[in-house]
XYZ file of N, CA, C and O in Angstrom:
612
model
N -28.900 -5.100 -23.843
C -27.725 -5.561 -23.123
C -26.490 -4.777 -23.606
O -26.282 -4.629 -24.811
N -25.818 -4.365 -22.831
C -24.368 -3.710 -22.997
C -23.032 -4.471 -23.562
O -22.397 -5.371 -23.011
N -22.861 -4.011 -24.486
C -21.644 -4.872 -25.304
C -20.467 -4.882 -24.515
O -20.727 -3.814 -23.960
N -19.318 -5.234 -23.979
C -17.842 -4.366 -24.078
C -17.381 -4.596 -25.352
O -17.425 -5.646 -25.992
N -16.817 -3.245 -25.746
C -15.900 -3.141 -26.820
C -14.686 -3.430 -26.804
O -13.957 -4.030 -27.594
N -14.513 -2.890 -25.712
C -12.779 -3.298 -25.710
C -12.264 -4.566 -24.508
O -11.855 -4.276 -23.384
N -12.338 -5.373 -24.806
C -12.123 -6.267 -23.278
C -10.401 -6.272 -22.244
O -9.991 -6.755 -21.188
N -9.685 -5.114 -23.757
C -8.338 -5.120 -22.975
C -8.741 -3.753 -21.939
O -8.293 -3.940 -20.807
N -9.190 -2.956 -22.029
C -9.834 -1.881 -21.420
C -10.555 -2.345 -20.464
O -10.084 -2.146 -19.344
N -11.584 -2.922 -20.514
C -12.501 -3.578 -19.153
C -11.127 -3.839 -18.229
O -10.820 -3.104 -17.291
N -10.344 -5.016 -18.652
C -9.986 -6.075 -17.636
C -8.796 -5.024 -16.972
O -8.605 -5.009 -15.756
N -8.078 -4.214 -17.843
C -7.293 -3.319 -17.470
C -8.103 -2.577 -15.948
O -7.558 -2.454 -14.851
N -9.290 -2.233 -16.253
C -9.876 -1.014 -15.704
C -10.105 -1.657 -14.439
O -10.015 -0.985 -13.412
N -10.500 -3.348 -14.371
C -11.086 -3.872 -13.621
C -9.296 -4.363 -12.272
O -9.189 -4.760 -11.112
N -8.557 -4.088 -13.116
C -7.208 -4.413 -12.155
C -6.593 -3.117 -11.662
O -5.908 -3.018 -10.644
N -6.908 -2.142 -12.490
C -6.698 -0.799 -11.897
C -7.679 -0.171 -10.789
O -7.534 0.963 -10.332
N -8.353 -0.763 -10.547
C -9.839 -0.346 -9.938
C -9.636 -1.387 -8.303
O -9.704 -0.862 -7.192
N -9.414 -2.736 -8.506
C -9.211 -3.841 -7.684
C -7.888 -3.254 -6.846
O -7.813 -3.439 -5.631
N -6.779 -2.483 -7.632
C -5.343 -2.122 -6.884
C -5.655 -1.443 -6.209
O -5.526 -1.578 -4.992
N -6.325 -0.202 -6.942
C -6.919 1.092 -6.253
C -7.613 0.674 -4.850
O -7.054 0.947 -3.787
N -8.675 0.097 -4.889
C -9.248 -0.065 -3.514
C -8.583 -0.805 -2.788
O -8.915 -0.386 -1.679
N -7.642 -1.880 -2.555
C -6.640 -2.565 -1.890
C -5.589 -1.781 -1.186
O -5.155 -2.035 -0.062
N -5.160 -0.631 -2.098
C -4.089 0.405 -1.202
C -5.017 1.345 -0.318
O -4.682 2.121 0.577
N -6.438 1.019 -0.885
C -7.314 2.397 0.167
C -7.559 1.390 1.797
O -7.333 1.797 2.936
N -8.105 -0.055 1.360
C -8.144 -0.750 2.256
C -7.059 -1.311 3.248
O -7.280 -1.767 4.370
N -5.856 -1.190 2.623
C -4.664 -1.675 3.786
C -3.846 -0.384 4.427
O -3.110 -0.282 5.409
N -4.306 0.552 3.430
C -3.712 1.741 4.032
C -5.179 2.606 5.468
O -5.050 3.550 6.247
N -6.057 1.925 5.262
C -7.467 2.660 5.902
C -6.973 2.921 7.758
O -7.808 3.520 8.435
N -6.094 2.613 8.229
C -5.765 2.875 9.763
C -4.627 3.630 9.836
O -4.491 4.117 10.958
N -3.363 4.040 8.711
C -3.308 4.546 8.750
C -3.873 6.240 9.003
O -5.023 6.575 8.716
N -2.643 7.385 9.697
C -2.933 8.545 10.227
C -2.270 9.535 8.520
O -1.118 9.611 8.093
N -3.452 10.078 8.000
C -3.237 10.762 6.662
C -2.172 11.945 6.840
O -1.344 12.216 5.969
N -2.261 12.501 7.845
C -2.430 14.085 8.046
C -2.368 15.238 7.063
O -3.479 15.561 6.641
N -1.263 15.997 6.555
C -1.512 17.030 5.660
C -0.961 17.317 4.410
O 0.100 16.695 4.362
N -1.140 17.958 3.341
C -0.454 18.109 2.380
C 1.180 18.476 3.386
O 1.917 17.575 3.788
N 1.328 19.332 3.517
C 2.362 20.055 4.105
C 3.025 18.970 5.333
O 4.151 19.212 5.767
N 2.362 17.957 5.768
C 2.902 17.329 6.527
C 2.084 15.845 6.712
O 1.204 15.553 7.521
N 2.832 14.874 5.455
C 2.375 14.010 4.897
C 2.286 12.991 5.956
O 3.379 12.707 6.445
N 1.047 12.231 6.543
C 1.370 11.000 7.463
C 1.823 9.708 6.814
O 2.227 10.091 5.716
N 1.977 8.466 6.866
C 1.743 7.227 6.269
C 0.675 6.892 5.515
O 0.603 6.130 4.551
N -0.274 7.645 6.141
C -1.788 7.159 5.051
C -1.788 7.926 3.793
O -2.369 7.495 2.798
N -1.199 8.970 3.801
C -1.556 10.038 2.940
C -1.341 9.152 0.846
O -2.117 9.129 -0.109
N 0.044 8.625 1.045
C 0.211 8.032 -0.317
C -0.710 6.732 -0.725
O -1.140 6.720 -1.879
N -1.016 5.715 0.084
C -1.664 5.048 -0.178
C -2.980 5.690 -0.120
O -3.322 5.071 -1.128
N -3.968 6.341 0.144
C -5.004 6.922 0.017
C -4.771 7.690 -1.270
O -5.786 7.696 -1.966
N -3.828 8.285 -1.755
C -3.647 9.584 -3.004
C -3.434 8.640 -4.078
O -3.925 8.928 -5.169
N -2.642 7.326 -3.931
C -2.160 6.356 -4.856
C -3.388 5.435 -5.344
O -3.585 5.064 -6.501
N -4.255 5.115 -4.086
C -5.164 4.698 -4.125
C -6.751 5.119 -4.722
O -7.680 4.390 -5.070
N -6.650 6.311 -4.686
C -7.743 7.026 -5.523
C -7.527 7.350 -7.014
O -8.334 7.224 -7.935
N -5.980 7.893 -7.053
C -5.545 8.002 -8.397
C -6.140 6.781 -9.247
O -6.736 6.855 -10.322
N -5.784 5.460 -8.381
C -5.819 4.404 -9.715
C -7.195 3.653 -9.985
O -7.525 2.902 -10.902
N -8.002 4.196 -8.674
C -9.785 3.868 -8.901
C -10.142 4.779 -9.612
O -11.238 4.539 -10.117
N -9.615 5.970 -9.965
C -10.199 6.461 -11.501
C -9.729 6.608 -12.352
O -10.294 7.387 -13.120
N -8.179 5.884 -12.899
C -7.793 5.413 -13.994
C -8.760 3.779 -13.836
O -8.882 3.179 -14.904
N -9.223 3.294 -12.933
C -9.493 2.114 -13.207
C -11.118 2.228 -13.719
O -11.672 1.215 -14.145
N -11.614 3.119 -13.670
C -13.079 3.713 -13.802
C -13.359 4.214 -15.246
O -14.350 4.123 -15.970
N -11.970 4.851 -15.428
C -12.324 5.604 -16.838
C -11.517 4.780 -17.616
O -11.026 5.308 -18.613
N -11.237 3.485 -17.376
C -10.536 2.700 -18.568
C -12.044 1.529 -18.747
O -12.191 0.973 -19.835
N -12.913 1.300 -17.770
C -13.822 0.649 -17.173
C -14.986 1.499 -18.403
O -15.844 0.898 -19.050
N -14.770 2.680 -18.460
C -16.045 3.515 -19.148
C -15.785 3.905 -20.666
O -16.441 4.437 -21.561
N -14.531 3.391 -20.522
C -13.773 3.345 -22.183
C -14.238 2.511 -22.338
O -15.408 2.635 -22.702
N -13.773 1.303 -22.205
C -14.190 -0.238 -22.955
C -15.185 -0.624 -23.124
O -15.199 -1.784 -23.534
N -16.459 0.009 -22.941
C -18.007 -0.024 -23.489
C -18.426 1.298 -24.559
O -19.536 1.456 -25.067
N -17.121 2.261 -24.760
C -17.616 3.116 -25.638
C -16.682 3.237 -26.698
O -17.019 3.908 -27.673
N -15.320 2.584 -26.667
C -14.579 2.901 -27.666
C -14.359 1.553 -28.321
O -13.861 0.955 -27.368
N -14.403 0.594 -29.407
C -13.665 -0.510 -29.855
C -12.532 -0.899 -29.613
O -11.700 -0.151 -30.126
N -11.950 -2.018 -28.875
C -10.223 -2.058 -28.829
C -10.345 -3.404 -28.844
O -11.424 -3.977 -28.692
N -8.668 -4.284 -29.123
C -8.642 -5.572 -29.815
C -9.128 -6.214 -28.390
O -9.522 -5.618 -27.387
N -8.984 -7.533 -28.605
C -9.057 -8.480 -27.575
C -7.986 -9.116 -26.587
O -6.818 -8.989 -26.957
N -8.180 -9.704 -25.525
C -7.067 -9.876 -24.606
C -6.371 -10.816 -25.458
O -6.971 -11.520 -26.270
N -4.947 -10.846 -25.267
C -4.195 -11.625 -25.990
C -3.538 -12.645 -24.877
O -3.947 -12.517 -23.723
N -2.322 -13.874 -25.211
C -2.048 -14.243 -24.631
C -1.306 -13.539 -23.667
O -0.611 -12.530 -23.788
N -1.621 -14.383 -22.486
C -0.958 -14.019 -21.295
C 0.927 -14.468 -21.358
O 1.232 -15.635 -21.603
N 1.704 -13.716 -21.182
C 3.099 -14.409 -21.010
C 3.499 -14.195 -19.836
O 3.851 -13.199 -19.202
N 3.356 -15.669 -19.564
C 3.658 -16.132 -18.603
C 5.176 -16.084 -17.811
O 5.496 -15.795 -16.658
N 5.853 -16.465 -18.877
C 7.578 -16.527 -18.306
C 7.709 -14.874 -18.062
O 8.408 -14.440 -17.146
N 7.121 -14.174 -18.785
C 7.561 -12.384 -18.426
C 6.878 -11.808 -17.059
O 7.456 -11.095 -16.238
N 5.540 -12.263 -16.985
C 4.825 -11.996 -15.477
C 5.665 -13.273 -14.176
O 5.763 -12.575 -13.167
N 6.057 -14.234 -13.938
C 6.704 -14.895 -13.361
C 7.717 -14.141 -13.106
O 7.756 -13.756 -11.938
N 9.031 -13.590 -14.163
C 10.027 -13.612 -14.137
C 10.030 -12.060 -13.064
O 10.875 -11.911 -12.181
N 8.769 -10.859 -13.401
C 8.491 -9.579 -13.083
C 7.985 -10.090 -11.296
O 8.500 -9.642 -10.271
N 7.191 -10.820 -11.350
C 7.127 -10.936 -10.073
C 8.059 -11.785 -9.001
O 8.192 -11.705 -7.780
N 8.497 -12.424 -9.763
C 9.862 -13.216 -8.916
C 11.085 -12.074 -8.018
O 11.672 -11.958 -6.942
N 10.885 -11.264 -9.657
C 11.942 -10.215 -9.137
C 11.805 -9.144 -8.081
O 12.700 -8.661 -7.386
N 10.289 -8.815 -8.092
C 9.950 -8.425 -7.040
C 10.229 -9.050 -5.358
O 10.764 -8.579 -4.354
N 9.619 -10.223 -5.660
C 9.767 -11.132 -4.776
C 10.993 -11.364 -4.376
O 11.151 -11.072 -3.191
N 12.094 -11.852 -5.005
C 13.964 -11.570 -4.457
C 14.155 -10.326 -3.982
O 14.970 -10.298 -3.060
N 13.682 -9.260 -4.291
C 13.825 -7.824 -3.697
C 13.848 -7.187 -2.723
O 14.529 -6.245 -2.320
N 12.575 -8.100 -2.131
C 12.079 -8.229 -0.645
C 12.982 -9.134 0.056
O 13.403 -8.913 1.191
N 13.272 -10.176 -0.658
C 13.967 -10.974 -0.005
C 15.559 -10.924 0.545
O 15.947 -11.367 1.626
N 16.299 -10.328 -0.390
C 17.338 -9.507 -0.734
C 17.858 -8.186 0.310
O 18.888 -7.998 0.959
N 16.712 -7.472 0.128
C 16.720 -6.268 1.001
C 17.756 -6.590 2.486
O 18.954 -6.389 2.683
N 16.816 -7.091 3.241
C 17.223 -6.990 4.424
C 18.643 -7.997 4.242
O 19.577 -7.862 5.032
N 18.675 -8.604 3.569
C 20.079 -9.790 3.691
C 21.433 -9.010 3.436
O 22.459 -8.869 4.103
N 20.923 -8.465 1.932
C 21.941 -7.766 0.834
C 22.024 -6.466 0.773
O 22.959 -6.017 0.111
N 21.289 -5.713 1.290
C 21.238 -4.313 0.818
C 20.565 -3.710 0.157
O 19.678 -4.458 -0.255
N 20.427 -2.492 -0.307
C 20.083 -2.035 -1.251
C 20.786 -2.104 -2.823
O 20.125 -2.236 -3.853
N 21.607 -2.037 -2.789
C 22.862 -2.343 -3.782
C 22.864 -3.437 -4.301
O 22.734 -3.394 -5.524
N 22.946 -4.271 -3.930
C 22.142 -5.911 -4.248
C 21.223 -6.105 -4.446
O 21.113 -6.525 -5.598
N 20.299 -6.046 -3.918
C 18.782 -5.929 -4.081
C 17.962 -5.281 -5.626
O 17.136 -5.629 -6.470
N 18.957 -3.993 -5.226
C 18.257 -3.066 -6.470
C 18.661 -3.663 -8.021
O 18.025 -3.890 -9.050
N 19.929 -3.773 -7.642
C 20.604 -4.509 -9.101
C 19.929 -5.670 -8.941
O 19.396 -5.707 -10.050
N 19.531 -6.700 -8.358
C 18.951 -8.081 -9.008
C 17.765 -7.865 -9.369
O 17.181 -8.459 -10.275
N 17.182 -6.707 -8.450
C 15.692 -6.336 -9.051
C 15.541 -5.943 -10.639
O 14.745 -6.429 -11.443
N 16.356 -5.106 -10.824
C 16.684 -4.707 -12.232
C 16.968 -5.522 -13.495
O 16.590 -5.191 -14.619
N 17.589 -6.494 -13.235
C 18.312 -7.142 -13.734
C 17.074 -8.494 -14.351
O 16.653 -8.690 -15.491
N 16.828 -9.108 -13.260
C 15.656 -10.168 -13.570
C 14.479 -9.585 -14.014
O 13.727 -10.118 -14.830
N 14.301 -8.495 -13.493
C 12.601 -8.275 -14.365
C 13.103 -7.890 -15.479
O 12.393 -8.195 -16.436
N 14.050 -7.337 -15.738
C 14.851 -6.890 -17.482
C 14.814 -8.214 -18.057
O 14.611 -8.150 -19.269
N 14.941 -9.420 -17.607
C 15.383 -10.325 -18.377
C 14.080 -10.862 -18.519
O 14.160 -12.086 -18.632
N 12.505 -10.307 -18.575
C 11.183 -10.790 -18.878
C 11.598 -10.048 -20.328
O 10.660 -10.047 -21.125
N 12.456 -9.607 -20.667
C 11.985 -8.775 -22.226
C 12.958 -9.909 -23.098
O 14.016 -10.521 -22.950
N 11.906 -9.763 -24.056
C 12.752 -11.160 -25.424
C 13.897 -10.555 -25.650
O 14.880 -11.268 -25.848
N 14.051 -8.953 -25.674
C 15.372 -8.752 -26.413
C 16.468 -8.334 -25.114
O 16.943 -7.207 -24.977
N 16.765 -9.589 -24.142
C 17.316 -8.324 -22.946
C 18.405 -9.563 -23.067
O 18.016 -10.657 -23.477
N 19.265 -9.428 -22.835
C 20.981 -10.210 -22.856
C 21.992 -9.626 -21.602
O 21.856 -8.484 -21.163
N 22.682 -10.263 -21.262
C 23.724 -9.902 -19.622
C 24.808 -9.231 -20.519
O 25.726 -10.010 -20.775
N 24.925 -8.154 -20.990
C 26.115 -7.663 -21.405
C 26.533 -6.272 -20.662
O 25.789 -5.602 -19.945
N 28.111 -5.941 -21.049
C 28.473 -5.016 -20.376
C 27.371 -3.568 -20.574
O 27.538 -2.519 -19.951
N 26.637 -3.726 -21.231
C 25.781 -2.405 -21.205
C 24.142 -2.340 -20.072
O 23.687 -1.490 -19.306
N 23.720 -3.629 -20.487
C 22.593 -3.818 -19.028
C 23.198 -3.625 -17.947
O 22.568 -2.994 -17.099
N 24.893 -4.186 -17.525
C 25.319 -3.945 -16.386
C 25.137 -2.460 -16.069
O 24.269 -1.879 -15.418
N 26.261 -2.003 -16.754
C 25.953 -0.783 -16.349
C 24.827 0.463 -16.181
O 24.977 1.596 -15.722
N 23.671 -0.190 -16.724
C 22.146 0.622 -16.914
C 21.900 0.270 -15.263
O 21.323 0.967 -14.429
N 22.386 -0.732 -15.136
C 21.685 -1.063 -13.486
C 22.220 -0.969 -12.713
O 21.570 -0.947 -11.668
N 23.571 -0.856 -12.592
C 24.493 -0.044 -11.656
C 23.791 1.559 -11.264
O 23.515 2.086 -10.186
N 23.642 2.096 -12.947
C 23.282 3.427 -13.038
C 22.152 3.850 -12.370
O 22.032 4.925 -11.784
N 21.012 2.647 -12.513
C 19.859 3.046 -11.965
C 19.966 3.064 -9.956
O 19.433 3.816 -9.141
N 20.896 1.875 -9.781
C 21.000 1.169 -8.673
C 21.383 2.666 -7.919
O 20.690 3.343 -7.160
N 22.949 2.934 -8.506
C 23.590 4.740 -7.794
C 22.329 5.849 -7.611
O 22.289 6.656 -6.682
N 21.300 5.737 -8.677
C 20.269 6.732 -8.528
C 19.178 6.445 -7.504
O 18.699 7.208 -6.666
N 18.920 5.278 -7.742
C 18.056 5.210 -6.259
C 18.485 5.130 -5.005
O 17.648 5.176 -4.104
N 19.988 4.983 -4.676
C 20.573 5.010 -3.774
C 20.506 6.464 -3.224
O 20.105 6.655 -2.075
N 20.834 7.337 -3.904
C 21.221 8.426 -3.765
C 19.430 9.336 -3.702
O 19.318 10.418 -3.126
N 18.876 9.016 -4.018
C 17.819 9.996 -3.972
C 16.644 9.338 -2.972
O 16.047 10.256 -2.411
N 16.280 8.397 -2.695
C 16.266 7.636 -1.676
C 16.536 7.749 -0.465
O 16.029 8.537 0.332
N 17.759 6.566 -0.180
C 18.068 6.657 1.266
C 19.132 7.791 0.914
O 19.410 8.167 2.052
N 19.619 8.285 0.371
C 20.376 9.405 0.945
C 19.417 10.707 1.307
O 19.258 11.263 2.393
N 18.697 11.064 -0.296
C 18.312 12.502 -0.176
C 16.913 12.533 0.293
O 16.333 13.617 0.360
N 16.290 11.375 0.640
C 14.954 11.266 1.197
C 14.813 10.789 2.273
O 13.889 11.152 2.999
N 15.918 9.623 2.730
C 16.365 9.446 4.155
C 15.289 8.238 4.352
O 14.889 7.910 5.469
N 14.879 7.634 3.186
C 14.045 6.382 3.420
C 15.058 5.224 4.012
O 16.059 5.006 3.329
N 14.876 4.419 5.293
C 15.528 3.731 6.055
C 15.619 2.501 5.329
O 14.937 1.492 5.509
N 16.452 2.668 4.562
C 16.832 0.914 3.852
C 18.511 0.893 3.593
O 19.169 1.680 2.913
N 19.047 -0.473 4.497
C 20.035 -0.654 4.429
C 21.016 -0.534 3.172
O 20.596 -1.182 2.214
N 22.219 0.138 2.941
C 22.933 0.411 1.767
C 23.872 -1.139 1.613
O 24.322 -1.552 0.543
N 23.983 -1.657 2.611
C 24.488 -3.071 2.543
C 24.037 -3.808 3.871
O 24.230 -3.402 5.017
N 23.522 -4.748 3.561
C 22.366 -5.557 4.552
C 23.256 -6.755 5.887
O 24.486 -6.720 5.911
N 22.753 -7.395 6.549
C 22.928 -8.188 7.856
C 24.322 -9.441 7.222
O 25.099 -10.058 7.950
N 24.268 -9.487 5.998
C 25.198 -10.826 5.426
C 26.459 -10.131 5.288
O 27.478 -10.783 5.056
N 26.509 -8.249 5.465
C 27.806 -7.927 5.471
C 28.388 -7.614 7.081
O 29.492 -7.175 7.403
N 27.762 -7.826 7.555
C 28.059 -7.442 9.208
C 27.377 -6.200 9.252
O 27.996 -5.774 10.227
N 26.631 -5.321 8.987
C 26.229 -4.169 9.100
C 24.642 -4.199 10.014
O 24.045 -3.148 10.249
C-alpha cells in the first residue's frame, strides 16, 4: 500500500488539479484561437493546464518526498479572503473600479494578524488600486467601469 508523505502536498495537489480542470471545463465552449490572436478560451485552457500540472506534480511529490501535516485551517483569514472577493464582484458594477479595487485590497489584507488601517496600508492600496487602473482598463482596455452606476456613470 502507498503511504502519502506529505499530506500538505497531496491536498495542495488535489486543489490545484480540481481548479485546473474547472477552468478547462467552464472555459470548454469557448473559441481558443491563436497565440498571435488570443480568443476567450485561450487563458482559461493555458491557466487551466498550467495548474493540472502543478496539481500533478505536487500530487507526485507528496508520496515521494516527507512534508509536515495539514495544520489548522484559519478560518477568519479564508472567510475574510473570500468575502473580499465576493464585495469585489459586488462592488464592481455599483462602485467602480476604484472602489472595488481598494476594498478588495484592503479586506483580504486585513486576513493577516499583523495588518492595521493606517496611513501606510492606505496608501499601498491606493498605489496598487492607480496600477491596476492604469494597466488594465487603460493600457489593456479591459471594460470595467473606473466609477460605477451609484455615480451616475
Amino acid at each position: 500500500m502507498t503511504r502519502i508523505a506529505s499530506p500538505k502536498d497531496f491536498w495542495a495537489g488535489i486543489l490545484y488539479a480540481g481548479f485546473g480542470l474547472a477552468a478547462l471545463w467552464l472555459g470548454r465552449h469557448y473559441p481558443i484561437g491563436s497565440t498571435g490572436r488570443m480568443g476567450p478560451g485561450y487563458f482559461p485552457l493555458a491557466l487551466g493546464a498550467l495548474m493540472m500540472l502543478l496539481g500533478l506534480a505536487s500530487l507526485v511529490r507528496s508520496f515521494l518526498v516527507a512534508g509536515s501535516p495539514v495544520g489548522i485551517v484559519a478560518w477568519k483569514a479564508l472567510a475574510l479572503i473570500i468575502g473580499a472577493n465576493c464585495l469585489f464582484a459586488w462592488l464592481l458594477p455599483r462602485a467602480g473600479a476604484v472602489i472595488a479595487l481598494t476594498a478588495l485590497i484592503l479586506a483580504s489584507g486585513a486576513a493577516s494578524r499583523q495588518f492595521h488601517l493606517g496611513w501606510r496600508n492606505l496608501a499601498i492600496a491606493l498605489g496598487l488600486t492607480l496600477a491596476c487602473v492604469l494597466v488594465f482598463i487603460k493600457g489593456l482596455g479591459v471594460p470595467m467601469p473606473i466609477l460605477g452606476s451609484a455615480f451616475g456613470f
